[in-house]
Amino acid sequence: PTRLTRGFDVERAAPHKEALRLIADLRKFADKRLGLDLGNSFFSCWAEANTPWSYFLYVSEASAIKVPDRVIVADVLQCSGIERGLAPGKPYIAFGPDYSAAQEADEALVEAGYETLLYKTVGTRATYLTETLLSYSPQSIAYVVLHEAVHVHRSRRGYAIPYAMEEALGEVVGLHGAVLFAEEVSAPYSASAATEHRRTMEAIMRHVNDLISMSATGRRASFGWNKACKELSARTSEGGTLIRDRFDYPITNAYLLRCSTYHEQYFALQDRLETTIDDTLASYINRVFVQLDGTDLRSAVNILGSGKSSL
């Protein structure tokens, strides 16, 4: 990758000057206003040319929304000559920009009876710049950058919070932080545009959470399931490019498994943010990390719901 601070790639950057300026301002905002530790390379390096996506293969049991046995998954892939496995504590296999390898693994796991989701994204903890990311709406760029800032901060500070809480916190900071940024900085989008983006995302989250709940209680054949699927499809098609890129996939157990790690805890965390009086987003982020550090998911959920937390 080409570090922007050491030899600016003028040709690639030229069509995206406003987006790059926005990302530079978001880096400062995340550092100074939100207190996030981002280091020097955060969204300051280009991905290799012609690699617009990173690929993640989510894997679920076919009979339930459940991460399968990691050893068995690794054995299945090894039998197909693929030396990969589920990431520790994660429901996916990361392939970076290697679509061919991801597709090969996808086919092997489907043949073995698993349900999969071959997911593509511009937002990863590597935080590389791509033309795809820079083509999104400004409020979508802000959401992606601030979401990934949460992951980088956690990694650099060494916090160990449950993966589902980390992703949900990234959603809260990405969506609410994008609104706050527009309110406090001369952003190339309005706070109302960021608020509308947040509300659209939250509506989709609710539909997905309904589907997860119905699946867990054996109601996939119900009218409610079909209604929620149609509403999810409609919301996705009405959303912007980023929303379609995130949600426009067949609804399988693997799709719901991915969504559950991002969205099932989102509203609990958001409620804590919105009911905290005279607080800042920065202090809220810090308390989430400190109070959930070293917990498992069940303990973290209990902390949020018990009233023992000052979140």
Tab-separated table of N, CA and C in Angstrom, residues 232-288:
chain	number	residue	atom	x	y	z
A	232	LEU	N	-37.439	-5.926	5.198
A	232	LEU	CA	-35.991	-5.802	5.158
A	232	LEU	C	-35.516	-5.535	3.739
A	233	SER	N	-36.065	-6.276	2.772
A	233	SER	CA	-35.691	-6.078	1.373
A	233	SER	C	-36.041	-4.673	0.900
A	234	ALA	N	-37.225	-4.178	1.295
A	234	ALA	CA	-37.649	-2.839	0.879
A	234	ALA	C	-36.748	-1.771	1.477
A	235	ARG	N	-36.444	-1.884	2.761
A	235	ARG	CA	-35.573	-0.918	3.416
A	235	ARG	C	-34.183	-0.911	2.786
A	236	THR	N	-33.686	-2.106	2.473
A	236	THR	CA	-32.357	-2.215	1.879
A	236	THR	C	-32.316	-1.564	0.503
A	237	SER	N	-33.320	-1.829	-0.301
A	237	SER	CA	-33.336	-1.280	-1.661
A	237	SER	C	-33.499	0.233	-1.657
A	238	GLU	N	-34.155	0.779	-0.621
A	238	GLU	CA	-34.351	2.218	-0.518
A	238	GLU	C	-33.121	2.930	0.035
A	239	GLY	N	-32.226	2.185	0.686
A	239	GLY	CA	-31.054	2.785	1.297
A	239	GLY	C	-30.019	3.176	0.257
A	240	GLY	N	-28.968	3.797	0.727
A	240	GLY	CA	-27.886	4.194	-0.161
A	240	GLY	C	-27.003	3.020	-0.529
A	241	THR	N	-25.939	3.316	-1.246
A	241	THR	CA	-25.035	2.267	-1.739
A	241	THR	C	-24.444	1.462	-0.602
A	242	LEU	N	-23.998	2.119	0.462
A	242	LEU	CA	-23.395	1.392	1.575
A	242	LEU	C	-24.398	0.433	2.208
A	243	ILE	N	-25.627	0.874	2.392
A	243	ILE	CA	-26.638	0.010	3.010
A	243	ILE	C	-26.914	-1.206	2.137
A	244	ARG	N	-26.994	-1.015	0.835
A	244	ARG	CA	-27.186	-2.169	-0.055
A	244	ARG	C	-25.974	-3.093	-0.002
A	245	ASP	N	-24.774	-2.530	0.056
A	245	ASP	CA	-23.577	-3.361	0.138
A	245	ASP	C	-23.548	-4.174	1.426
A	246	ARG	N	-24.109	-3.663	2.495
A	246	ARG	CA	-24.075	-4.348	3.789
A	246	ARG	C	-25.165	-5.401	3.947
A	247	PHE	N	-26.335	-5.163	3.350
A	247	PHE	CA	-27.486	-5.998	3.681
A	247	PHE	C	-28.110	-6.756	2.514
A	248	ASP	N	-27.720	-6.471	1.303
A	248	ASP	CA	-28.382	-7.087	0.148
A	248	ASP	C	-27.768	-8.448	-0.174
A	249	TYR	N	-28.138	-9.441	0.648
A	249	TYR	CA	-27.664	-10.823	0.492
A	249	TYR	C	-28.840	-11.764	0.768
A	250	PRO	N	-28.767	-13.000	0.296
A	250	PRO	CA	-29.796	-13.979	0.662
A	250	PRO	C	-29.841	-14.161	2.182
A	251	ILE	N	-31.039	-14.302	2.727
A	251	ILE	CA	-31.199	-14.428	4.175
A	251	ILE	C	-31.027	-15.895	4.569
A	252	THR	N	-29.835	-16.218	5.009
A	252	THR	CA	-29.501	-17.561	5.483
A	252	THR	C	-29.130	-17.472	6.958
A	253	ASN	N	-28.894	-18.621	7.575
A	253	ASN	CA	-28.426	-18.609	8.960
A	253	ASN	C	-27.106	-17.856	9.091
A	254	ALA	N	-26.244	-17.980	8.094
A	254	ALA	CA	-24.960	-17.278	8.148
A	254	ALA	C	-25.166	-15.767	8.067
A	255	TYR	N	-26.125	-15.329	7.252
A	255	TYR	CA	-26.462	-13.906	7.172
A	255	TYR	C	-26.945	-13.411	8.530
A	256	LEU	N	-27.841	-14.159	9.157
A	256	LEU	CA	-28.373	-13.761	10.453
A	256	LEU	C	-27.307	-13.854	11.542
A	257	LEU	N	-26.394	-14.804	11.409
A	257	LEU	CA	-25.300	-14.919	12.369
A	257	LEU	C	-24.422	-13.669	12.314
A	258	ARG	N	-24.083	-13.240	11.104
A	258	ARG	CA	-23.290	-12.016	10.985
A	258	ARG	C	-24.028	-10.830	11.594
A	259	CYS	N	-25.280	-10.675	11.219
A	259	CYS	CA	-26.061	-9.537	11.710
A	259	CYS	C	-26.209	-9.566	13.225
A	260	SER	N	-26.328	-10.753	13.801
A	260	SER	CA	-26.516	-10.842	15.251
A	260	SER	C	-25.322	-10.265	15.992
A	261	THR	N	-24.117	-10.426	15.449
A	261	THR	CA	-22.934	-9.918	16.137
A	261	THR	C	-22.857	-8.397	16.100
A	262	TYR	N	-23.537	-7.788	15.155
A	262	TYR	CA	-23.536	-6.331	15.045
A	262	TYR	C	-24.739	-5.687	15.716
A	263	HIS	N	-25.889	-6.345	15.685
A	263	HIS	CA	-27.139	-5.650	15.950
A	263	HIS	C	-27.891	-6.089	17.193
A	264	GLU	N	-27.664	-7.303	17.690
A	264	GLU	CA	-28.467	-7.760	18.825
A	264	GLU	C	-28.206	-6.927	20.081
A	265	GLN	N	-26.986	-6.423	20.250
A	265	GLN	CA	-26.661	-5.635	21.444
A	265	GLN	C	-26.670	-4.130	21.176
A	266	TYR	N	-26.943	-3.739	19.940
A	266	TYR	CA	-26.881	-2.321	19.573
A	266	TYR	C	-27.842	-1.478	20.400
A	267	PHE	N	-29.090	-1.901	20.501
A	267	PHE	CA	-30.091	-1.060	21.147
A	267	PHE	C	-29.865	-0.964	22.652
A	268	ALA	N	-29.337	-2.027	23.269
A	268	ALA	CA	-29.008	-1.953	24.694
A	268	ALA	C	-27.900	-0.930	24.933
A	269	LEU	N	-26.887	-0.955	24.083
A	269	LEU	CA	-25.801	0.016	24.216
A	269	LEU	C	-26.281	1.427	23.889
A	270	GLN	N	-27.117	1.550	22.870
A	270	GLN	CA	-27.622	2.872	22.506
A	270	GLN	C	-28.486	3.447	23.628
A	271	ASP	N	-29.302	2.609	24.260
A	271	ASP	CA	-30.150	3.078	25.353
A	271	ASP	C	-29.304	3.671	26.475
A	272	ARG	N	-28.171	3.028	26.769
A	272	ARG	CA	-27.285	3.545	27.808
A	272	ARG	C	-26.725	4.907	27.425
A	273	LEU	N	-26.407	5.064	26.150
A	273	LEU	CA	-25.881	6.350	25.676
A	273	LEU	C	-26.942	7.438	25.776
A	274	GLU	N	-28.144	7.132	25.346
A	274	GLU	CA	-29.187	8.150	25.265
A	274	GLU	C	-29.788	8.499	26.619
A	275	THR	N	-29.625	7.639	27.624
A	275	THR	CA	-30.185	7.935	28.942
A	275	THR	C	-29.140	8.462	29.908
A	276	THR	N	-27.916	8.649	29.446
A	276	THR	CA	-26.862	9.197	30.293
A	276	THR	C	-26.945	10.720	30.258
A	277	ILE	N	-27.059	11.328	31.427
A	277	ILE	CA	-27.256	12.775	31.516
A	277	ILE	C	-25.907	13.487	31.591
A	278	ASP	N	-25.819	14.632	30.901
A	278	ASP	CA	-24.618	15.484	30.944
A	278	ASP	C	-23.351	14.677	30.692
A	279	ASP	N	-23.355	13.905	29.643
A	279	ASP	CA	-22.223	13.042	29.337
A	279	ASP	C	-21.690	13.374	27.957
A	280	THR	N	-20.542	12.837	27.632
A	280	THR	CA	-19.988	12.973	26.293
A	280	THR	C	-19.851	11.598	25.676
A	281	LEU	N	-19.824	11.554	24.351
A	281	LEU	CA	-19.628	10.278	23.665
A	281	LEU	C	-18.275	9.691	24.029
A	282	ALA	N	-17.277	10.542	24.218
A	282	ALA	CA	-15.932	10.067	24.563
A	282	ALA	C	-15.921	9.334	25.897
A	283	SER	N	-16.539	9.915	26.923
A	283	SER	CA	-16.537	9.262	28.239
A	283	SER	C	-17.382	7.990	28.219
A	284	TYR	N	-18.446	7.998	27.416
A	284	TYR	CA	-19.272	6.806	27.267
A	284	TYR	C	-18.454	5.663	26.663
A	285	ILE	N	-17.732	5.943	25.583
A	285	ILE	CA	-16.898	4.910	24.945
A	285	ILE	C	-15.908	4.347	25.948
A	286	ASN	N	-15.267	5.217	26.698
A	286	ASN	CA	-14.267	4.760	27.663
A	286	ASN	C	-14.889	3.864	28.717
A	287	ARG	N	-16.075	4.224	29.224
A	287	ARG	CA	-16.713	3.415	30.257
A	287	ARG	C	-17.133	2.053	29.730
A	288	VAL	N	-17.610	1.995	28.487
A	288	VAL	CA	-17.979	0.697	27.909
A	288	VAL	C	-16.766	-0.224	27.898
